[in-house]
Amino acid sequence: MTYDAQNIFAKILRKEIPCTVLYENDFALAFHDIHPKAPIHVLVIPKGPYENAHTFYGQAPEALQVSFAKALAHVVDLLELPQGYRLIANCGLHGGQEVPHFHMHILGGHALGPMVITHA
Ligand code: AMP
């Protein structure tokens, strides 16, 4: 799969459409999810053309991977979630990924319940 430069997060990175920024540096952007699934729902995306976790962790320069991880940790610090939180990276069709630019969801603010609904 080739990276779709017209995906909505690519447009957000290019400042073509707005978002509610929580944190930004040279390597990552963190912003509030437009349809929050928990009291706190933030997305953290790397500044690079990677469509999912597999391509990011398989192909991105190690320096970007490390910088992204540090940015993610910093955003978690900013959110102040002493009782915990959940990280989710949906990947592909079965993962339920809607936007084909790698992103980490940070969810928190209350008890999130089971990780997934067990299939029948
Ligand atoms: P995923 O299903 O893992 O690809 O998650 C995509 C997420 O992006 C969803 O939780 C959406 O609510 C969120 N989203 C889509 N468009 C925007 C936007 N313009 N600003 C902020 N979040 C968005």
PDB file of C-alpha atoms and ligand atoms in Angstrom:
ATOM      1  CA  MET A   1       0.000   0.000   0.000  1.00  0.00           C
ATOM      2  CA  THR A   2       1.382   3.390  -0.937  1.00  0.00           C
ATOM      3  CA  TYR A   3       0.925   6.380   1.320  1.00  0.00           C
ATOM      4  CA  ASP A   4      -2.077   8.539   0.416  1.00  0.00           C
ATOM      5  CA  ALA A   5      -0.867  12.119   0.764  1.00  0.00           C
ATOM      6  CA  GLN A   6      -4.487  13.311   0.608  1.00  0.00           C
ATOM      7  CA  ASN A   7      -5.506  11.572   3.841  1.00  0.00           C
ATOM      8  CA  ILE A   8      -6.953  13.852   6.498  1.00  0.00           C
ATOM      9  CA  PHE A   9      -3.989  13.671   8.872  1.00  0.00           C
ATOM     10  CA  ALA A  10      -1.589  14.551   6.050  1.00  0.00           C
ATOM     11  CA  LYS A  11      -3.773  17.598   5.451  1.00  0.00           C
ATOM     12  CA  ILE A  12      -3.657  18.434   9.154  1.00  0.00           C
ATOM     13  CA  LEU A  13       0.154  18.183   9.098  1.00  0.00           C
ATOM     14  CA  ARG A  14       0.257  20.557   6.125  1.00  0.00           C
ATOM     15  CA  LYS A  15      -2.084  22.930   8.031  1.00  0.00           C
ATOM     16  CA  GLU A  16      -4.653  22.633   5.249  1.00  0.00           C
ATOM     17  CA  ILE A  17      -7.351  21.775   7.774  1.00  0.00           C
ATOM     18  CA  PRO A  18      -7.473  22.744  11.437  1.00  0.00           C
ATOM     19  CA  CYS A  19      -7.160  20.636  14.540  1.00  0.00           C
ATOM     20  CA  THR A  20      -6.969  21.298  18.256  1.00  0.00           C
ATOM     21  CA  VAL A  21      -3.251  21.023  18.925  1.00  0.00           C
ATOM     22  CA  LEU A  22      -2.068  19.773  22.279  1.00  0.00           C
ATOM     23  CA  TYR A  23       1.638  19.460  21.462  1.00  0.00           C
ATOM     24  CA  GLU A  24       3.889  19.754  18.434  1.00  0.00           C
ATOM     25  CA  ASN A  25       7.590  19.450  17.737  1.00  0.00           C
ATOM     26  CA  ASP A  26       9.709  18.658  14.660  1.00  0.00           C
ATOM     27  CA  PHE A  27       8.793  14.965  14.775  1.00  0.00           C
ATOM     28  CA  ALA A  28       5.226  14.630  16.007  1.00  0.00           C
ATOM     29  CA  LEU A  29       1.881  16.361  16.369  1.00  0.00           C
ATOM     30  CA  ALA A  30      -0.667  15.660  19.098  1.00  0.00           C
ATOM     31  CA  PHE A  31      -4.251  16.849  18.794  1.00  0.00           C
ATOM     32  CA  HIS A  32      -7.654  16.098  20.252  1.00  0.00           C
ATOM     33  CA  ASP A  33      -9.783  13.509  18.458  1.00  0.00           C
ATOM     34  CA  ILE A  34     -12.764  15.146  16.783  1.00  0.00           C
ATOM     35  CA  HIS A  35     -15.092  12.352  17.983  1.00  0.00           C
ATOM     36  CA  PRO A  36     -13.748  11.467  21.441  1.00  0.00           C
ATOM     37  CA  LYS A  37     -14.407   7.915  22.642  1.00  0.00           C
ATOM     38  CA  ALA A  38     -13.436   8.754  26.244  1.00  0.00           C
ATOM     39  CA  PRO A  39     -13.193  11.917  28.385  1.00  0.00           C
ATOM     40  CA  ILE A  40      -9.628  12.249  27.120  1.00  0.00           C
ATOM     41  CA  HIS A  41      -8.936  11.159  23.561  1.00  0.00           C
ATOM     42  CA  VAL A  42      -5.792  12.460  21.938  1.00  0.00           C
ATOM     43  CA  LEU A  43      -4.102  11.374  18.726  1.00  0.00           C
ATOM     44  CA  VAL A  44      -0.335  11.482  18.257  1.00  0.00           C
ATOM     45  CA  ILE A  45       1.023  11.268  14.724  1.00  0.00           C
ATOM     46  CA  PRO A  46       4.557  11.256  13.355  1.00  0.00           C
ATOM     47  CA  LYS A  47       5.658  13.826  10.802  1.00  0.00           C
ATOM     48  CA  GLY A  48       6.351  11.417   7.999  1.00  0.00           C
ATOM     49  CA  PRO A  49       4.515   9.440   5.304  1.00  0.00           C
ATOM     50  CA  TYR A  50       3.760   6.212   7.176  1.00  0.00           C
ATOM     51  CA  GLU A  51       0.326   4.687   6.758  1.00  0.00           C
ATOM     52  CA  ASN A  52       0.262   2.428   9.787  1.00  0.00           C
ATOM     53  CA  ALA A  53       2.225   1.061  12.740  1.00  0.00           C
ATOM     54  CA  HIS A  54       3.764  -1.660  10.596  1.00  0.00           C
ATOM     55  CA  THR A  55       5.275   0.714   8.059  1.00  0.00           C
ATOM     56  CA  PHE A  56       6.305   3.223  10.710  1.00  0.00           C
ATOM     57  CA  TYR A  57       8.111   0.737  12.935  1.00  0.00           C
ATOM     58  CA  GLY A  58       9.412  -1.218   9.956  1.00  0.00           C
ATOM     59  CA  GLN A  59      10.565   1.620   7.723  1.00  0.00           C
ATOM     60  CA  ALA A  60      10.898   4.947   9.528  1.00  0.00           C
ATOM     61  CA  PRO A  61      14.393   6.103  10.486  1.00  0.00           C
ATOM     62  CA  GLU A  62      15.240   5.007  14.007  1.00  0.00           C
ATOM     63  CA  ALA A  63      15.753   8.638  15.049  1.00  0.00           C
ATOM     64  CA  LEU A  64      12.146   9.405  14.074  1.00  0.00           C
ATOM     65  CA  GLN A  65      10.872   6.308  15.886  1.00  0.00           C
ATOM     66  CA  VAL A  66      12.689   7.340  19.058  1.00  0.00           C
ATOM     67  CA  SER A  67      11.580  10.967  18.763  1.00  0.00           C
ATOM     68  CA  PHE A  68       7.987   9.865  18.224  1.00  0.00           C
ATOM     69  CA  ALA A  69       8.117   7.641  21.305  1.00  0.00           C
ATOM     70  CA  LYS A  70       9.517  10.494  23.383  1.00  0.00           C
ATOM     71  CA  ALA A  71       6.836  12.864  22.081  1.00  0.00           C
ATOM     72  CA  LEU A  72       4.163  10.303  22.964  1.00  0.00           C
ATOM     73  CA  ALA A  73       5.538  10.021  26.506  1.00  0.00           C
ATOM     74  CA  HIS A  74       5.628  13.802  26.808  1.00  0.00           C
ATOM     75  CA  VAL A  75       2.006  14.095  25.699  1.00  0.00           C
ATOM     76  CA  VAL A  76       0.998  11.502  28.285  1.00  0.00           C
ATOM     77  CA  ASP A  77       2.802  13.617  30.900  1.00  0.00           C
ATOM     78  CA  LEU A  78       0.922  16.711  29.738  1.00  0.00           C
ATOM     79  CA  LEU A  79      -2.407  14.910  30.051  1.00  0.00           C
ATOM     80  CA  GLU A  80      -1.771  13.951  33.693  1.00  0.00           C
ATOM     81  CA  LEU A  81      -3.409  10.540  33.851  1.00  0.00           C
ATOM     82  CA  PRO A  82      -2.229   9.124  37.196  1.00  0.00           C
ATOM     83  CA  GLN A  83      -4.865   6.380  37.134  1.00  0.00           C
ATOM     84  CA  GLY A  84      -3.737   5.119  33.758  1.00  0.00           C
ATOM     85  CA  TYR A  85      -4.715   5.246  30.151  1.00  0.00           C
ATOM     86  CA  ARG A  86      -4.847   3.124  27.010  1.00  0.00           C
ATOM     87  CA  LEU A  87      -2.767   3.332  23.855  1.00  0.00           C
ATOM     88  CA  ILE A  88      -4.320   2.002  20.651  1.00  0.00           C
ATOM     89  CA  ALA A  89      -2.886   1.820  17.146  1.00  0.00           C
ATOM     90  CA  ASN A  90      -5.506   0.480  14.758  1.00  0.00           C
ATOM     91  CA  CYS A  91      -3.931  -1.107  11.714  1.00  0.00           C
ATOM     92  CA  GLY A  92      -5.648  -1.983   8.458  1.00  0.00           C
ATOM     93  CA  LEU A  93      -9.108  -3.309   7.727  1.00  0.00           C
ATOM     94  CA  HIS A  94      -9.478  -5.783  10.583  1.00  0.00           C
ATOM     95  CA  GLY A  95      -7.875  -3.287  12.956  1.00  0.00           C
ATOM     96  CA  GLY A  96     -10.597  -0.778  12.107  1.00  0.00           C
ATOM     97  CA  GLN A  97      -8.177   1.874  10.861  1.00  0.00           C
ATOM     98  CA  GLU A  98     -10.052   4.754   9.242  1.00  0.00           C
ATOM     99  CA  VAL A  99      -7.256   7.225   8.540  1.00  0.00           C
ATOM    100  CA  PRO A 100      -4.228   5.820   6.676  1.00  0.00           C
ATOM    101  CA  HIS A 101      -1.568   7.841   8.476  1.00  0.00           C
ATOM    102  CA  PHE A 102      -0.027   6.118  11.498  1.00  0.00           C
ATOM    103  CA  HIS A 103      -1.484   7.435  14.725  1.00  0.00           C
ATOM    104  CA  MET A 104      -1.509   6.424  18.338  1.00  0.00           C
ATOM    105  CA  HIS A 105      -4.722   6.959  20.276  1.00  0.00           C
ATOM    106  CA  ILE A 106      -4.349   7.986  23.926  1.00  0.00           C
ATOM    107  CA  LEU A 107      -7.576   7.282  25.796  1.00  0.00           C
ATOM    108  CA  GLY A 108      -8.261   7.990  29.438  1.00  0.00           C
ATOM    109  CA  GLY A 109     -10.175   9.964  31.995  1.00  0.00           C
ATOM    110  CA  HIS A 110     -12.240   7.080  33.309  1.00  0.00           C
ATOM    111  CA  ALA A 111     -12.089   3.283  33.521  1.00  0.00           C
ATOM    112  CA  LEU A 112     -12.111   2.068  29.921  1.00  0.00           C
ATOM    113  CA  GLY A 113     -13.462  -1.414  30.456  1.00  0.00           C
ATOM    114  CA  PRO A 114     -12.421  -4.499  28.526  1.00  0.00           C
ATOM    115  CA  MET A 115      -9.887  -4.061  25.767  1.00  0.00           C
ATOM    116  CA  VAL A 116     -12.130  -5.532  23.081  1.00  0.00           C
ATOM    117  CA  ILE A 117     -15.522  -7.173  22.947  1.00  0.00           C
ATOM    118  CA  THR A 118     -14.942 -10.897  22.770  1.00  0.00           C
ATOM    119  CA  HIS A 119     -16.248 -12.393  19.553  1.00  0.00           C
ATOM    120  CA  ALA A 120     -18.984 -14.989  19.702  1.00  0.00           C
TER     121      ALA A 120
HETATM  122  P1  AMP B   1      -8.628   5.126  13.315  1.00  0.00           P
HETATM  123  O1  AMP B   1      -9.948   4.436  13.236  1.00  0.00           O
HETATM  124  O2  AMP B   1      -7.658   4.438  14.249  1.00  0.00           O
HETATM  125  O3  AMP B   1      -8.036   5.391  11.945  1.00  0.00           O
HETATM  126  O4  AMP B   1      -8.906   6.506  14.012  1.00  0.00           O
HETATM  127  C1  AMP B   1      -9.112   7.692  13.314  1.00  0.00           C
HETATM  128  C2  AMP B   1      -9.551   8.731  14.319  1.00  0.00           C
HETATM  129  O5  AMP B   1      -9.403  10.004  13.741  1.00  0.00           O
HETATM  130  C3  AMP B   1     -11.001   8.609  14.762  1.00  0.00           C
HETATM  131  O6  AMP B   1     -11.053   8.435  16.165  1.00  0.00           O
HETATM  132  C4  AMP B   1     -11.622   9.939  14.328  1.00  0.00           C
HETATM  133  O7  AMP B   1     -12.569  10.419  15.232  1.00  0.00           O
HETATM  134  C5  AMP B   1     -10.413  10.840  14.230  1.00  0.00           C
HETATM  135  N1  AMP B   1     -10.517  11.947  13.307  1.00  0.00           N
HETATM  136  C6  AMP B   1     -10.951  11.918  12.018  1.00  0.00           C
HETATM  137  N2  AMP B   1     -10.883  13.142  11.482  1.00  0.00           N
HETATM  138  C7  AMP B   1     -10.364  13.966  12.429  1.00  0.00           C
HETATM  139  C8  AMP B   1     -10.054  15.343  12.471  1.00  0.00           C
HETATM  140  N3  AMP B   1     -10.247  16.153  11.416  1.00  0.00           N
HETATM  141  N4  AMP B   1      -9.562  15.857  13.621  1.00  0.00           N
HETATM  142  C9  AMP B   1      -9.367  15.064  14.687  1.00  0.00           C
HETATM  143  N5  AMP B   1      -9.629  13.747  14.701  1.00  0.00           N
HETATM  144  C10 AMP B   1     -10.142  13.203  13.601  1.00  0.00           C
END
